[in-house]
PDB file of C-alpha atoms in Angstrom:
ATOM      1  CA  GLY R   1     144.579  18.336   3.149  1.00  0.00           C
ATOM      2  CA  GLU R   2     144.769  17.164  -0.437  1.00  0.00           C
ATOM      3  CA  ASN R   3     147.900  17.120  -2.551  1.00  0.00           C
ATOM      4  CA  VAL R   4     147.600  16.625  -6.280  1.00  0.00           C
ATOM      5  CA  GLU R   5     150.531  15.757  -8.519  1.00  0.00           C
ATOM      6  CA  GLN R   6     150.268  16.120 -12.316  1.00  0.00           C
ATOM      7  CA  HIS R   7     152.568  14.800 -15.041  1.00  0.00           C
ATOM      8  CA  PRO R   8     153.943  15.652 -17.491  1.00  0.00           C
ATOM      9  CA  SER R   9     154.262  19.414 -17.242  1.00  0.00           C
ATOM     10  CA  THR R  10     154.495  19.727 -21.011  1.00  0.00           C
ATOM     11  CA  LEU R  11     153.330  17.430 -23.751  1.00  0.00           C
ATOM     12  CA  SER R  12     153.817  17.756 -27.483  1.00  0.00           C
ATOM     13  CA  VAL R  13     152.022  15.433 -29.944  1.00  0.00           C
ATOM     14  CA  GLN R  14     151.380  15.257 -33.614  1.00  0.00           C
ATOM     15  CA  GLU R  15     147.870  15.975 -34.805  1.00  0.00           C
ATOM     16  CA  GLY R  16     145.860  12.722 -34.787  1.00  0.00           C
ATOM     17  CA  ASP R  17     147.900  11.125 -32.042  1.00  0.00           C
ATOM     18  CA  SER R  18     146.652  10.436 -28.556  1.00  0.00           C
ATOM     19  CA  ALA R  19     147.639  12.405 -25.445  1.00  0.00           C
ATOM     20  CA  VAL R  20     147.601  11.114 -21.901  1.00  0.00           C
ATOM     21  CA  ILE R  21     147.933  13.256 -18.739  1.00  0.00           C
ATOM     22  CA  LYS R  22     148.249  11.609 -15.308  1.00  0.00           C
ATOM     23  CA  CYS R  23     147.456  12.805 -11.771  1.00  0.00           C
ATOM     24  CA  THR R  24     147.848  11.303  -8.314  1.00  0.00           C
ATOM     25  CA  TYR R  25     146.199  12.486  -5.169  1.00  0.00           C
ATOM     26  CA  SER R  26     146.934  11.876  -1.528  1.00  0.00           C
ATOM     27  CA  ASP R  27     143.560  11.970   0.333  1.00  0.00           C
ATOM     28  CA  SER R  28     141.789   8.698   0.112  1.00  0.00           C
ATOM     29  CA  ALA R  29     138.553  10.536   1.039  1.00  0.00           C
ATOM     30  CA  SER R  30     138.572  12.516  -2.187  1.00  0.00           C
ATOM     31  CA  ASN R  31     135.477  11.640  -4.197  1.00  0.00           C
ATOM     32  CA  TYR R  32     135.320  13.975  -7.248  1.00  0.00           C
ATOM     33  CA  PHE R  33     137.906  14.470  -9.950  1.00  0.00           C
ATOM     34  CA  PRO R  34     137.281  17.160 -12.586  1.00  0.00           C
ATOM     35  CA  TRP R  35     139.550  18.142 -15.497  1.00  0.00           C
ATOM     36  CA  TYR R  36     139.781  21.715 -16.767  1.00  0.00           C
ATOM     37  CA  LYS R  37     141.174  23.194 -19.923  1.00  0.00           C
ATOM     38  CA  GLN R  38     142.581  26.699 -19.907  1.00  0.00           C
ATOM     39  CA  GLU R  39     143.226  28.592 -23.081  1.00  0.00           C
ATOM     40  CA  LEU R  40     145.448  31.642 -23.132  1.00  0.00           C
ATOM     41  CA  GLY R  41     143.950  34.609 -21.277  1.00  0.00           C
ATOM     42  CA  LYS R  42     140.828  32.712 -20.238  1.00  0.00           C
ATOM     43  CA  GLY R  43     139.469  31.024 -17.160  1.00  0.00           C
ATOM     44  CA  PRO R  44     139.605  27.265 -16.819  1.00  0.00           C
ATOM     45  CA  GLN R  45     136.704  25.365 -18.377  1.00  0.00           C
ATOM     46  CA  LEU R  46     135.438  22.022 -17.189  1.00  0.00           C
ATOM     47  CA  ILE R  47     135.813  19.421 -19.903  1.00  0.00           C
ATOM     48  CA  ILE R  48     135.080  16.165 -18.048  1.00  0.00           C
ATOM     49  CA  ASP R  49     134.758  14.841 -14.569  1.00  0.00           C
ATOM     50  CA  ILE R  50     134.519  11.491 -12.773  1.00  0.00           C
ATOM     51  CA  ARG R  51     133.147  10.493  -9.413  1.00  0.00           C
ATOM     52  CA  SER R  52     134.647   7.948  -7.093  1.00  0.00           C
ATOM     53  CA  ASN R  53     132.027   5.285  -7.758  1.00  0.00           C
ATOM     54  CA  VAL R  54     132.986   5.068 -11.456  1.00  0.00           C
ATOM     55  CA  GLY R  55     136.199   3.740 -13.001  1.00  0.00           C
ATOM     56  CA  GLU R  56     135.960   5.220 -16.483  1.00  0.00           C
ATOM     57  CA  LYS R  57     134.014   7.862 -18.282  1.00  0.00           C
ATOM     58  CA  LYS R  58     134.103   8.890 -21.946  1.00  0.00           C
ATOM     59  CA  ASP R  59     132.820  11.867 -23.852  1.00  0.00           C
ATOM     60  CA  GLN R  60     133.601  11.761 -27.590  1.00  0.00           C
ATOM     61  CA  ARG R  61     137.436  12.103 -27.930  1.00  0.00           C
ATOM     62  CA  ILE R  62     137.973  12.598 -24.214  1.00  0.00           C
ATOM     63  CA  ALA R  63     138.050   9.904 -21.550  1.00  0.00           C
ATOM     64  CA  VAL R  64     139.020   9.770 -17.924  1.00  0.00           C
ATOM     65  CA  THR R  65     140.016   6.765 -15.862  1.00  0.00           C
ATOM     66  CA  LEU R  66     140.165   6.487 -12.079  1.00  0.00           C
ATOM     67  CA  ASN R  67     142.076   3.966  -9.951  1.00  0.00           C
ATOM     68  CA  LYS R  68     140.951   4.603  -6.347  1.00  0.00           C
ATOM     69  CA  THR R  69     143.221   1.933  -4.943  1.00  0.00           C
ATOM     70  CA  ALA R  70     146.299   3.461  -6.377  1.00  0.00           C
ATOM     71  CA  LYS R  71     144.924   7.031  -6.005  1.00  0.00           C
ATOM     72  CA  HIS R  72     145.532   8.110  -9.527  1.00  0.00           C
ATOM     73  CA  PHE R  73     143.422   9.240 -12.474  1.00  0.00           C
ATOM     74  CA  SER R  74     144.222  10.051 -16.093  1.00  0.00           C
ATOM     75  CA  LEU R  75     142.877  12.079 -18.990  1.00  0.00           C
ATOM     76  CA  HIS R  76     143.046  10.550 -22.453  1.00  0.00           C
ATOM     77  CA  ILE R  77     142.507  12.610 -25.575  1.00  0.00           C
ATOM     78  CA  THR R  78     142.332  10.647 -28.853  1.00  0.00           C
ATOM     79  CA  GLU R  79     142.602  11.952 -32.402  1.00  0.00           C
ATOM     80  CA  THR R  80     144.168  15.192 -31.165  1.00  0.00           C
ATOM     81  CA  GLN R  81     143.501  18.444 -33.068  1.00  0.00           C
ATOM     82  CA  PRO R  82     145.324  21.774 -32.987  1.00  0.00           C
ATOM     83  CA  GLU R  83     142.460  23.342 -31.060  1.00  0.00           C
ATOM     84  CA  ASP R  84     143.156  20.867 -28.213  1.00  0.00           C
ATOM     85  CA  SER R  85     146.313  22.832 -27.533  1.00  0.00           C
ATOM     86  CA  ALA R  86     145.908  24.431 -24.094  1.00  0.00           C
ATOM     87  CA  VAL R  87     146.887  23.933 -20.420  1.00  0.00           C
ATOM     88  CA  TYR R  88     145.053  21.115 -18.770  1.00  0.00           C
ATOM     89  CA  PHE R  89     144.547  20.894 -14.990  1.00  0.00           C
ATOM     90  CA  CYS R  90     143.371  17.998 -12.921  1.00  0.00           C
ATOM     91  CA  ALA R  91     141.773  18.480  -9.550  1.00  0.00           C
ATOM     92  CA  ALA R  92     140.562  16.496  -6.644  1.00  0.00           C
ATOM     93  CA  THR R  93     137.924  17.430  -4.053  1.00  0.00           C
ATOM     94  CA  TYR R  94     137.119  15.959  -0.725  1.00  0.00           C
ATOM     95  CA  ASN R  95     134.282  15.988   1.718  1.00  0.00           C
ATOM     96  CA  ASN R  96     133.751  19.710   2.161  1.00  0.00           C
ATOM     97  CA  ASN R  97     134.165  20.326  -1.552  1.00  0.00           C
ATOM     98  CA  ASP R  98     137.537  22.049  -1.323  1.00  0.00           C
ATOM     99  CA  MET R  99     139.123  21.645  -4.738  1.00  0.00           C
ATOM    100  CA  ARG R 100     142.860  21.280  -5.168  1.00  0.00           C
ATOM    101  CA  PHE R 101     144.564  21.461  -8.515  1.00  0.00           C
ATOM    102  CA  GLY R 102     147.553  19.852 -10.099  1.00  0.00           C
ATOM    103  CA  ALA R 103     150.260  22.132 -11.519  1.00  0.00           C
ATOM    104  CA  GLY R 104     149.050  21.834 -15.088  1.00  0.00           C
ATOM    105  CA  THR R 105     150.065  20.243 -18.361  1.00  0.00           C
ATOM    106  CA  ARG R 106     150.773  22.394 -21.374  1.00  0.00           C
ATOM    107  CA  LEU R 107     149.588  20.385 -24.390  1.00  0.00           C
ATOM    108  CA  THR R 108     150.786  21.299 -27.869  1.00  0.00           C
ATOM    109  CA  VAL R 109     149.275  19.603 -30.867  1.00  0.00           C
ATOM    110  CA  LYS R 110     151.345  20.043 -33.959  1.00  0.00           C
ATOM    111  CA  PRO R 111     149.596  20.130 -37.290  1.00  0.00           C
TER     112      PRO R 111
ATOM    113  CA  ASN V   1     121.864  32.017 -17.134  1.00  0.00           C
ATOM    114  CA  ALA V   2     125.068  34.097 -17.088  1.00  0.00           C
ATOM    115  CA  GLY V   3     128.318  32.415 -16.106  1.00  0.00           C
ATOM    116  CA  VAL V   4     130.590  33.461 -13.247  1.00  0.00           C
ATOM    117  CA  MET V   5     131.315  37.199 -13.621  1.00  0.00           C
ATOM    118  CA  GLN V   6     134.463  38.758 -12.422  1.00  0.00           C
ATOM    119  CA  ASN V   7     135.383  42.372 -12.451  1.00  0.00           C
ATOM    120  CA  PRO V   8     137.422  44.145 -13.264  1.00  0.00           C
ATOM    121  CA  ARG V   9     139.144  42.017 -15.913  1.00  0.00           C
ATOM    122  CA  HIS V  10     142.327  44.063 -15.514  1.00  0.00           C
ATOM    123  CA  LEU V  11     143.367  46.066 -12.478  1.00  0.00           C
ATOM    124  CA  VAL V  12     146.502  48.124 -12.099  1.00  0.00           C
ATOM    125  CA  ARG V  13     147.503  49.379  -8.621  1.00  0.00           C
ATOM    126  CA  ARG V  14     150.509  51.158  -7.283  1.00  0.00           C
ATOM    127  CA  ARG V  15     152.384  49.610  -4.423  1.00  0.00           C
ATOM    128  CA  GLY V  16     150.692  50.318  -1.149  1.00  0.00           C
ATOM    129  CA  GLN V  17     147.212  50.772  -2.587  1.00  0.00           C
ATOM    130  CA  GLU V  18     144.222  48.489  -2.025  1.00  0.00           C
ATOM    131  CA  ALA V  19     142.865  46.091  -4.648  1.00  0.00           C
ATOM    132  CA  ARG V  20     139.250  44.835  -4.603  1.00  0.00           C
ATOM    133  CA  LEU V  21     138.269  42.014  -6.827  1.00  0.00           C
ATOM    134  CA  ARG V  22     134.615  41.042  -7.330  1.00  0.00           C
ATOM    135  CA  CYS V  23     133.015  37.731  -8.202  1.00  0.00           C
ATOM    136  CA  SER V  24     129.372  37.194  -8.909  1.00  0.00           C
ATOM    137  CA  PRO V  25     128.618  33.497  -8.844  1.00  0.00           C
ATOM    138  CA  MET V  26     126.362  31.772 -11.280  1.00  0.00           C
ATOM    139  CA  LYS V  27     122.655  32.018 -10.400  1.00  0.00           C
ATOM    140  CA  GLY V  28     121.729  29.574  -7.709  1.00  0.00           C
ATOM    141  CA  HIS V  29     125.319  28.941  -6.650  1.00  0.00           C
ATOM    142  CA  SER V  30     126.085  29.617  -3.011  1.00  0.00           C
ATOM    143  CA  HIS V  31     129.665  28.364  -2.918  1.00  0.00           C
ATOM    144  CA  VAL V  32     132.601  30.416  -4.063  1.00  0.00           C
ATOM    145  CA  TYR V  33     136.308  29.619  -4.385  1.00  0.00           C
ATOM    146  CA  TRP V  34     139.228  32.019  -5.081  1.00  0.00           C
ATOM    147  CA  TYR V  35     142.420  30.897  -6.723  1.00  0.00           C
ATOM    148  CA  ARG V  36     145.627  32.702  -7.639  1.00  0.00           C
ATOM    149  CA  GLN V  37     147.571  31.955 -10.780  1.00  0.00           C
ATOM    150  CA  LEU V  38     151.081  33.191 -11.446  1.00  0.00           C
ATOM    151  CA  PRO V  39     152.317  33.318 -15.088  1.00  0.00           C
ATOM    152  CA  GLU V  40     153.077  29.774 -16.355  1.00  0.00           C
ATOM    153  CA  GLU V  41     152.017  28.259 -13.104  1.00  0.00           C
ATOM    154  CA  GLY V  42     149.017  26.311 -11.759  1.00  0.00           C
ATOM    155  CA  LEU V  43     146.036  27.394  -9.674  1.00  0.00           C
ATOM    156  CA  LYS V  44     146.732  27.950  -6.006  1.00  0.00           C
ATOM    157  CA  PHE V  45     143.767  27.615  -3.689  1.00  0.00           C
ATOM    158  CA  MET V  46     143.164  30.674  -1.551  1.00  0.00           C
ATOM    159  CA  VAL V  47     139.745  30.538   0.130  1.00  0.00           C
ATOM    160  CA  TYR V  48     136.425  28.829   0.028  1.00  0.00           C
ATOM    161  CA  LEU V  49     133.329  30.641   1.091  1.00  0.00           C
ATOM    162  CA  GLN V  50     129.675  29.967   1.431  1.00  0.00           C
ATOM    163  CA  LYS V  51     127.169  32.750   1.843  1.00  0.00           C
ATOM    164  CA  GLU V  52     128.234  34.765   4.908  1.00  0.00           C
ATOM    165  CA  ASN V  53     130.697  32.094   5.936  1.00  0.00           C
ATOM    166  CA  ILE V  54     134.338  31.361   5.352  1.00  0.00           C
ATOM    167  CA  ILE V  55     134.676  27.627   5.099  1.00  0.00           C
ATOM    168  CA  ASP V  56     138.419  27.231   4.445  1.00  0.00           C
ATOM    169  CA  GLU V  57     140.922  30.003   4.193  1.00  0.00           C
ATOM    170  CA  SER V  58     144.009  27.798   4.508  1.00  0.00           C
ATOM    171  CA  GLY V  59     145.483  29.187   1.293  1.00  0.00           C
ATOM    172  CA  MET V  60     145.101  32.903   2.191  1.00  0.00           C
ATOM    173  CA  PRO V  61     148.271  34.776   3.251  1.00  0.00           C
ATOM    174  CA  LYS V  62     147.964  35.696   6.934  1.00  0.00           C
ATOM    175  CA  GLU V  63     148.282  39.401   6.319  1.00  0.00           C
ATOM    176  CA  ARG V  64     146.792  41.932   3.858  1.00  0.00           C
ATOM    177  CA  PHE V  65     144.353  39.434   2.229  1.00  0.00           C
ATOM    178  CA  SER V  66     140.772  39.001   3.135  1.00  0.00           C
ATOM    179  CA  ALA V  67     137.641  37.659   1.511  1.00  0.00           C
ATOM    180  CA  GLU V  68     133.931  37.839   2.070  1.00  0.00           C
ATOM    181  CA  PHE V  69     130.719  36.621   0.496  1.00  0.00           C
ATOM    182  CA  PRO V  70     127.837  38.627   1.895  1.00  0.00           C
ATOM    183  CA  LYS V  71     124.238  37.610   1.917  1.00  0.00           C
ATOM    184  CA  GLU V  72     123.556  40.129  -0.884  1.00  0.00           C
ATOM    185  CA  GLY V  73     126.031  41.034  -3.558  1.00  0.00           C
ATOM    186  CA  PRO V  74     129.220  39.581  -4.958  1.00  0.00           C
ATOM    187  CA  SER V  75     132.118  37.899  -3.227  1.00  0.00           C
ATOM    188  CA  ILE V  76     135.009  40.256  -2.663  1.00  0.00           C
ATOM    189  CA  LEU V  77     138.706  39.451  -2.442  1.00  0.00           C
ATOM    190  CA  ARG V  78     140.486  42.376  -0.843  1.00  0.00           C
ATOM    191  CA  ILE V  79     144.223  42.907  -0.941  1.00  0.00           C
ATOM    192  CA  GLN V  80     145.550  45.766   1.222  1.00  0.00           C
ATOM    193  CA  GLN V  81     148.819  47.536   0.731  1.00  0.00           C
ATOM    194  CA  VAL V  82     149.635  45.616  -2.453  1.00  0.00           C
ATOM    195  CA  VAL V  83     153.218  44.668  -3.313  1.00  0.00           C
ATOM    196  CA  ARG V  84     154.733  43.630  -6.677  1.00  0.00           C
ATOM    197  CA  GLY V  85     154.545  39.967  -5.700  1.00  0.00           C
ATOM    198  CA  ASP V  86     150.736  40.220  -5.624  1.00  0.00           C
ATOM    199  CA  SER V  87     150.695  40.615  -9.424  1.00  0.00           C
ATOM    200  CA  ALA V  88     148.854  37.619 -10.697  1.00  0.00           C
ATOM    201  CA  ALA V  89     145.651  36.431 -12.206  1.00  0.00           C
ATOM    202  CA  TYR V  90     142.908  35.840  -9.665  1.00  0.00           C
ATOM    203  CA  PHE V  91     140.131  33.413 -10.536  1.00  0.00           C
ATOM    204  CA  CYS V  92     136.952  32.634  -8.762  1.00  0.00           C
ATOM    205  CA  ALA V  93     134.748  29.640  -9.199  1.00  0.00           C
ATOM    206  CA  SER V  94     131.252  28.877  -8.010  1.00  0.00           C
ATOM    207  CA  SER V  95     129.263  25.676  -7.417  1.00  0.00           C
ATOM    208  CA  PRO V  96     125.656  25.053  -6.291  1.00  0.00           C
ATOM    209  CA  ARG V  97     126.404  22.799  -3.337  1.00  0.00           C
ATOM    210  CA  ARG V  98     129.034  20.899  -1.448  1.00  0.00           C
ATOM    211  CA  SER V  99     130.617  17.689  -2.532  1.00  0.00           C
ATOM    212  CA  GLU V 100     130.890  16.002  -5.896  1.00  0.00           C
ATOM    213  CA  THR V 101     129.739  18.854  -7.960  1.00  0.00           C
ATOM    214  CA  GLU V 102     131.029  20.925 -10.850  1.00  0.00           C
ATOM    215  CA  ALA V 103     132.645  24.309 -10.228  1.00  0.00           C
ATOM    216  CA  PHE V 104     132.560  26.845 -12.938  1.00  0.00           C
ATOM    217  CA  PHE V 105     135.203  29.563 -13.357  1.00  0.00           C
ATOM    218  CA  GLY V 106     135.112  33.219 -14.240  1.00  0.00           C
ATOM    219  CA  GLN V 107     137.473  34.852 -16.677  1.00  0.00           C
ATOM    220  CA  GLY V 108     139.724  36.118 -13.950  1.00  0.00           C
ATOM    221  CA  THR V 109     141.082  39.430 -12.841  1.00  0.00           C
ATOM    222  CA  ARG V 110     144.605  40.254 -13.829  1.00  0.00           C
ATOM    223  CA  LEU V 111     146.231  42.386 -11.133  1.00  0.00           C
ATOM    224  CA  THR V 112     149.307  44.321 -11.945  1.00  0.00           C
ATOM    225  CA  VAL V 113     151.145  46.129  -9.182  1.00  0.00           C
ATOM    226  CA  VAL V 114     153.460  48.869 -10.427  1.00  0.00           C
TER     227      VAL V 114
END
């Protein structure tokens, strides 16, 4: 099965700075890598995803990079704002669409 | 198009009772996943179902837990004879098909066992 490691577990940045969260996965057959944001008391919300045939994807202030050889992928948030504060989860799926999550990163953006 | 609907949002059960958690996937979605989340922890996979079939239940405890996704109606996660350690938030997600596709989460059911 798939094993997803996520680092760091907590991250504190100043408003306007960048934040980077990194994940590694174990199953080389994994082909889809979504990122979710979870606010307090709510369900996770998909914020960006990347498929295995792409190395990088960007959506406004959020970008994700994928290195299939090294089996790691990263979330980059630029120009952070207080409303970016939340818990972020990476995930990896493999052939039968099972999705396994990292342990989460609690991001705090200080105004 | 309503999102993934879970009910109840909060559920309190006494030790030994049964808990039934419901999940209605998004319209057109035939794949459902259940996850458990303990406070301050990540999402632990429990089970993956397609209509009338259990695809992967490798994350389900061997006893007391069961899940179904009938042809008609919501997916049900059932916990028999609940214990304090079952207290957690249970989330379901749905997707329209297998492989390389987005999964959307419900708001979760927070189970408290007293």
